[in-house]
Coordinates of C-alpha atoms in Angstrom, one line a residue:
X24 CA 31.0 -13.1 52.1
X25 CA 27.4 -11.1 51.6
X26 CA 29.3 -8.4 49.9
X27 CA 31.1 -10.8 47.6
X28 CA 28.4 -12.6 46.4
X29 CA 26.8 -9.5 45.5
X30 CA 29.4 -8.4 43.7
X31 CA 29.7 -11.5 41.7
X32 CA 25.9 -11.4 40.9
X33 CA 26.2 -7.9 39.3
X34 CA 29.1 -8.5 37.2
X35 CA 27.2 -11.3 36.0
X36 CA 24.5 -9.2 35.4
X37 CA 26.6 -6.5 33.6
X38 CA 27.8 -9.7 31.8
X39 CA 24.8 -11.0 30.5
X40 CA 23.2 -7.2 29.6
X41 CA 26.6 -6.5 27.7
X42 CA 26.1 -9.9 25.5
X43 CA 22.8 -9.1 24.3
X44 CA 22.3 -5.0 25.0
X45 CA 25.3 -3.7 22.9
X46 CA 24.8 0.3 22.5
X47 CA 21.9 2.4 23.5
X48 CA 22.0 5.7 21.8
X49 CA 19.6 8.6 22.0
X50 CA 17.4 8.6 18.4
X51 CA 17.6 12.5 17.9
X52 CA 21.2 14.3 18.1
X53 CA 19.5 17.7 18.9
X54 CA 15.5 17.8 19.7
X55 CA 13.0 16.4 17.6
X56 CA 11.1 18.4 15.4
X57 CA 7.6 18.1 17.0
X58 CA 7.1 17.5 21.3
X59 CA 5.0 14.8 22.0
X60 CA 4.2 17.4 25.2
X61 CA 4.6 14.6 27.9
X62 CA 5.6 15.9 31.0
X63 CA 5.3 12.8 33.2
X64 CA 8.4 10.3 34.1
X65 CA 9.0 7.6 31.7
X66 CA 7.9 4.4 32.9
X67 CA 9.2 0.7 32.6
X68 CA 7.5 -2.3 34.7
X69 CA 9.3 -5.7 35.0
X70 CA 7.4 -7.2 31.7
X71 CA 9.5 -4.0 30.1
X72 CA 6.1 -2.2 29.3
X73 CA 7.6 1.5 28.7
X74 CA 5.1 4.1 29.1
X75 CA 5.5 7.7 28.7
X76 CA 8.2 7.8 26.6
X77 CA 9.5 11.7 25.5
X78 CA 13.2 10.7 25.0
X79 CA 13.2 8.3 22.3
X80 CA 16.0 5.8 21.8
X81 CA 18.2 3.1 19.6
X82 CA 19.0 0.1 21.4
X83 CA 21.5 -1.9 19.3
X84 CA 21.9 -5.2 19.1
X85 CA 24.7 -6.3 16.7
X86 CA 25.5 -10.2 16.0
X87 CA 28.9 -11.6 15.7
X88 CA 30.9 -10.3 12.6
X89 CA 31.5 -13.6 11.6
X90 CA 28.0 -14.3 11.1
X91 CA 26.6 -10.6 9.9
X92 CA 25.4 -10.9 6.9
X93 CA 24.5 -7.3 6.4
X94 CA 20.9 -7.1 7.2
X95 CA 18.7 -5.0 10.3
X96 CA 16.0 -4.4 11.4
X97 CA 14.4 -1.5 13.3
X98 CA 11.8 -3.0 15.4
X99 CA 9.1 -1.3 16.3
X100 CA 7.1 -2.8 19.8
X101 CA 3.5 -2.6 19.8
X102 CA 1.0 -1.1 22.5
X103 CA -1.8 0.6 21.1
X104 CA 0.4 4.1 20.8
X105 CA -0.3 3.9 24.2
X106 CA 3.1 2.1 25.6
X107 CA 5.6 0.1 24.3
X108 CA 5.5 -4.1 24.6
X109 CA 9.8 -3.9 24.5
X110 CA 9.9 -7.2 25.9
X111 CA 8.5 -10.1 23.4
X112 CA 8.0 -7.7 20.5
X113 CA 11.0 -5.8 21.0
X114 CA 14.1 -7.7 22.9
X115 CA 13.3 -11.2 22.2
X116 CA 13.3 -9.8 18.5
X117 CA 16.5 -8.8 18.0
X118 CA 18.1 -11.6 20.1
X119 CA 16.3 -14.0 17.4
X120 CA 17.6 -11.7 14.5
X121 CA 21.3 -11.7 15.8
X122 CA 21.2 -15.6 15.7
X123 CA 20.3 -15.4 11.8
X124 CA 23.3 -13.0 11.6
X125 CA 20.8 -9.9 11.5
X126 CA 21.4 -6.7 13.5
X127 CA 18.0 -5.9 15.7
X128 CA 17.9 -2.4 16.7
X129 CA 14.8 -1.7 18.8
X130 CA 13.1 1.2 18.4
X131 CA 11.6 3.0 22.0
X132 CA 9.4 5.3 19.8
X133 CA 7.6 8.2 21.5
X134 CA 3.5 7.9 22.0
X135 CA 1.4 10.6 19.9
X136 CA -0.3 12.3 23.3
X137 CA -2.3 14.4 20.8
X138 CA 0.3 15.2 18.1
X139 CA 0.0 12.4 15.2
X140 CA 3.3 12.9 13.0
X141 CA 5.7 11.9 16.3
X142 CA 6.0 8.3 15.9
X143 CA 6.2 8.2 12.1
X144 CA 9.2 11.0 13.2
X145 CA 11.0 8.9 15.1
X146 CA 10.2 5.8 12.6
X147 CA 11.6 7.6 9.8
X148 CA 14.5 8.7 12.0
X149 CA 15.0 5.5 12.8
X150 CA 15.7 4.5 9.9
X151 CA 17.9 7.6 8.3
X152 CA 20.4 6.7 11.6
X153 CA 21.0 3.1 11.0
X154 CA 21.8 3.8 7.4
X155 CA 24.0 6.8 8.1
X156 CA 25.7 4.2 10.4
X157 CA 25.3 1.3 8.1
X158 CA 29.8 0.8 7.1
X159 CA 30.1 1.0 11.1
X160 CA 27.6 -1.5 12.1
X161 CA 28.6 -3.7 9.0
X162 CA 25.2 -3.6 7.5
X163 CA 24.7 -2.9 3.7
X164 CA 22.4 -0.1 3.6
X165 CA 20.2 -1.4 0.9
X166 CA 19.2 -4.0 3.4
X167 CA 17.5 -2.0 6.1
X168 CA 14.3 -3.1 6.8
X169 CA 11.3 -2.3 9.3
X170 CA 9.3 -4.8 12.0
X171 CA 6.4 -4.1 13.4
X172 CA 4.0 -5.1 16.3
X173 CA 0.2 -4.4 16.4
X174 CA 0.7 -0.3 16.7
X175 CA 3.7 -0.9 15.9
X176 CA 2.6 -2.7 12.7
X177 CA 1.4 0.3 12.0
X178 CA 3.9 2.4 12.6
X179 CA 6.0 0.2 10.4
X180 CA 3.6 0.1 7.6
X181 CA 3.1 4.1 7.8
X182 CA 7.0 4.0 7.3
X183 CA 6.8 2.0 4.4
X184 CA 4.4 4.1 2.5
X185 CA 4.8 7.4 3.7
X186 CA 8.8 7.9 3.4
X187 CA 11.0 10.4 2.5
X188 CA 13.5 10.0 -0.4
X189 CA 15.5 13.3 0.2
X190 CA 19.0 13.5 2.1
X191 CA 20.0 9.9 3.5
X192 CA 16.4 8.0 2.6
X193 CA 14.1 6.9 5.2
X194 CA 12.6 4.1 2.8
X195 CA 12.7 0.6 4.5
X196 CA 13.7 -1.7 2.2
X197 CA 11.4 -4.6 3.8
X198 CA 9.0 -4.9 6.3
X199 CA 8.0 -7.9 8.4
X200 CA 4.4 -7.0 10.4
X201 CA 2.8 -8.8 12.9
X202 CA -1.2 -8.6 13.5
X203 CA -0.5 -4.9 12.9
X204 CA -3.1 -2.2 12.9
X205 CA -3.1 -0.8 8.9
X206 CA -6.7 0.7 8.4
X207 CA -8.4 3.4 10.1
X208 CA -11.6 2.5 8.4
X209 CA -14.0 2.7 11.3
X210 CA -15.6 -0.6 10.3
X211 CA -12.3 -2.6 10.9
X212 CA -10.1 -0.2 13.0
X213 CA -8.5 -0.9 16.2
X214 CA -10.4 2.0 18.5
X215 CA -7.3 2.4 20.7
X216 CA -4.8 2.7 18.2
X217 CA -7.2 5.1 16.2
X218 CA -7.4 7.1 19.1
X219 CA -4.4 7.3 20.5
X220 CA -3.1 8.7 17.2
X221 CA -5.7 10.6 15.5
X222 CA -8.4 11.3 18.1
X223 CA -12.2 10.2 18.6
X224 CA -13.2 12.4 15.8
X225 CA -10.6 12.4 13.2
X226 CA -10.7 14.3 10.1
X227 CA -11.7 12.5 6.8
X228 CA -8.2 13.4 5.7
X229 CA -6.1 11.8 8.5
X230 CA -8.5 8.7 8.1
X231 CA -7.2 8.3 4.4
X232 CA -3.8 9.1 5.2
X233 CA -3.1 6.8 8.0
X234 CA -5.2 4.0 6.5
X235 CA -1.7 2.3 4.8
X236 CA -3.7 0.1 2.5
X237 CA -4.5 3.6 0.6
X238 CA -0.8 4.6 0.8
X239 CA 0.3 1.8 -1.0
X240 CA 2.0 2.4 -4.6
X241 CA 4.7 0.4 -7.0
X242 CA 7.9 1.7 -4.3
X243 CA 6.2 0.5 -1.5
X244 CA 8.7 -2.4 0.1
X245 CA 7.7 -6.4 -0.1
X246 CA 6.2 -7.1 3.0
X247 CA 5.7 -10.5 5.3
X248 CA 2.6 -10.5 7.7
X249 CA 1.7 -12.7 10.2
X250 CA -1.6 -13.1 12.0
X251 CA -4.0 -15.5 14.1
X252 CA -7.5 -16.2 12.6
X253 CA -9.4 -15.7 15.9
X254 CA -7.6 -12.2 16.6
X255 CA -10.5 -10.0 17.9
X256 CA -8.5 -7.5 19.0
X257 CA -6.8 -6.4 15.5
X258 CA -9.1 -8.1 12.7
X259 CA -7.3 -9.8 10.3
X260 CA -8.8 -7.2 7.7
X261 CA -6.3 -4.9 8.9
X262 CA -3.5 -7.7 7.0
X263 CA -5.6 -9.1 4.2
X264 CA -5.9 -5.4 2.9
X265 CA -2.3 -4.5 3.2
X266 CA -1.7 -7.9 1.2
X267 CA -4.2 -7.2 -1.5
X268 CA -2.6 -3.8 -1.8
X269 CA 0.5 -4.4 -2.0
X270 CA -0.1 -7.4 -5.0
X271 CA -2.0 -4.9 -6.6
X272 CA 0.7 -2.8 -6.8
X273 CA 2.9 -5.7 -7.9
X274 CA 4.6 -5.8 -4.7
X275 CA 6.2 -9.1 -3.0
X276 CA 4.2 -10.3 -0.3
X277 CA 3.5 -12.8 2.1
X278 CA 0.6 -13.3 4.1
X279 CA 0.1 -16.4 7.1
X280 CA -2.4 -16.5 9.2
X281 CA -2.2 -18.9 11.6
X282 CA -5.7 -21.2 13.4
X283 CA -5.1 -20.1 16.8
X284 CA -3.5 -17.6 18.9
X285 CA -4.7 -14.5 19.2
X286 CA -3.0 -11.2 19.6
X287 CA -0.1 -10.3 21.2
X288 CA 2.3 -13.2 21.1
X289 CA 5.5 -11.7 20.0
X290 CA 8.2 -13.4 19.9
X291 CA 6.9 -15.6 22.8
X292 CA 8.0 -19.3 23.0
X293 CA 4.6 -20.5 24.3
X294 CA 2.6 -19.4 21.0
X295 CA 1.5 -22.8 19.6
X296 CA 3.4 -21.6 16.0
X297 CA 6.2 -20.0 17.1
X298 CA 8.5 -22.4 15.6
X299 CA 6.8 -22.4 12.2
X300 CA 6.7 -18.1 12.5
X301 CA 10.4 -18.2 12.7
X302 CA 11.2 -20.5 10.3
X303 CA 9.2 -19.1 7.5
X304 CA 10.7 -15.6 8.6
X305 CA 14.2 -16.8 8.7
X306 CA 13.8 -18.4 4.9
X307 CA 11.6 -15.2 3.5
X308 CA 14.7 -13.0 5.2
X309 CA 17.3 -15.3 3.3
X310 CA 15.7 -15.0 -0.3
X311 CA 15.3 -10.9 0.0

């Protein structure tokens, strides 16, 4: 009888992870082109923090084919480039995105560990693979964008300004951005993030070139932001200048910043605005 109820409880779990988790596939066919050096075992707690990520992966999340209508998104989970928040900025994501008929592929992206140009590597990657893949996956591949999570935010928004156009393009063509880290101004800079990239005494140069309000030009993608007023973790100057760029550049953009909240609340259900967040994503998603 124990053995049998067992049994049944795993094939409901294989059940359930096959309904949401469609495909996991490594990012990079052979090795990357720079080592993020980590040595130690990756890591993943039961919140799905993920730390000490060297293998970078694709999980896939595709919706019905009956409702596809030819979007994704690579999501990006945020953690101060220190570990990866897959949970409620990364699987909760592309559950929601599959119920708008939007593929979700989350991104595990590796952490810098001293060597700045890995995650925008496996950002960029990211990208160039779901559009190689785009007729398979029934996605059009002018509809790829990027979403982004604190670090994560910044990842995506160094991805939007600092792609490649040669061989298959790694040029989002959107990107959605929550509370993300953009400048590396020290005045407004998020000190782990800053670190954790660039180190405690960057260079004047990588300070320019990973502050993505400076990066910003007329192909830059439109953008969506959302943000809490009282976020004293990643100040909302990080998203007002990434807005002001962008319209300066002539660039659609949106911009809400919500009373209350924080940072950090994903995708969560207990955020006080969730169900205004996903409403005004789903409709700025529908008139790209």
């Amino acid at each position: 009888m124990k053995k049998r109820f067992f049994k049944t409880v795993f094939l409901l779990f294989v059940t359930l992870s096959v309904s949401y988790s469609q495909m996991t596939v490594k990012l990079w066919e052979n090795e990357p082109p720079t080592s993020n050096q980590l040595t130690a075992p990756e890591n993943i707690d039961a919140n799905y923090w993920i730390t000490n990520v060297s293998t970078p992966e694709l999980t896939i999340y595709l919706p019905e084919k009956s409702k596809a209508n030819g979007q994704a998104v690579v999501i990006c989970p945020g953690g101060g480039y220190s570990g990866l928040a897959s949970n409620h900025e990364g699987i909760m994501v592309a559950q929601w995105l599959n119920s708008q008929g939007i593929a979700g592929i989350v991104l595990k992206y590796r952490m810098p560990n001293g060597h700045k140009e890995v995650p925008l590597d496996d950002a960029e990657q990211a990208i160039r693979y779901v559009r190689s893949h785009a007729a398979e996956w029934n996605i059009r591949p002018d509809a790829i964008g990027i979403c982004g999570f604190s670090a994560g935010g910044h990842l995506a928004s160094t991805a939007s300004t600092h792609f490649s156009l040669e061989g298959v393009s790694s040029r989002p063509d959107f990107s959605i951005l929550f509370y993300p880290v953009v400048t590396m101004d020290p005045d407004v800079v998020h000190s782990g993030s800053k670190n954790n990239l660039i180190g405690t005494n960057p260079s004047l140069s990588d300070i320019h070139i990973f502050s993505n309000e400076k990066q910003v030009n007329s192909n830059t993608p439109p953008a969506i932001l959302f943000l809490s007023d009282d976020d004293l973790a990643v100040l909302p100057e990080n998203s007002i200048r990434y807005y002001q760029a962008l319209k300066a550049n002539n660039i659609k953009a949106s911009l809400h910043i919500f009373p209350v909240g924080g940072h950090g609340w994903g995708f969560r259900p207990d955020f006080a605005y969730n169900k205004q967040v996903l409403e005004l994503l789903a409709a700025w998603l529908k008139a790209l």
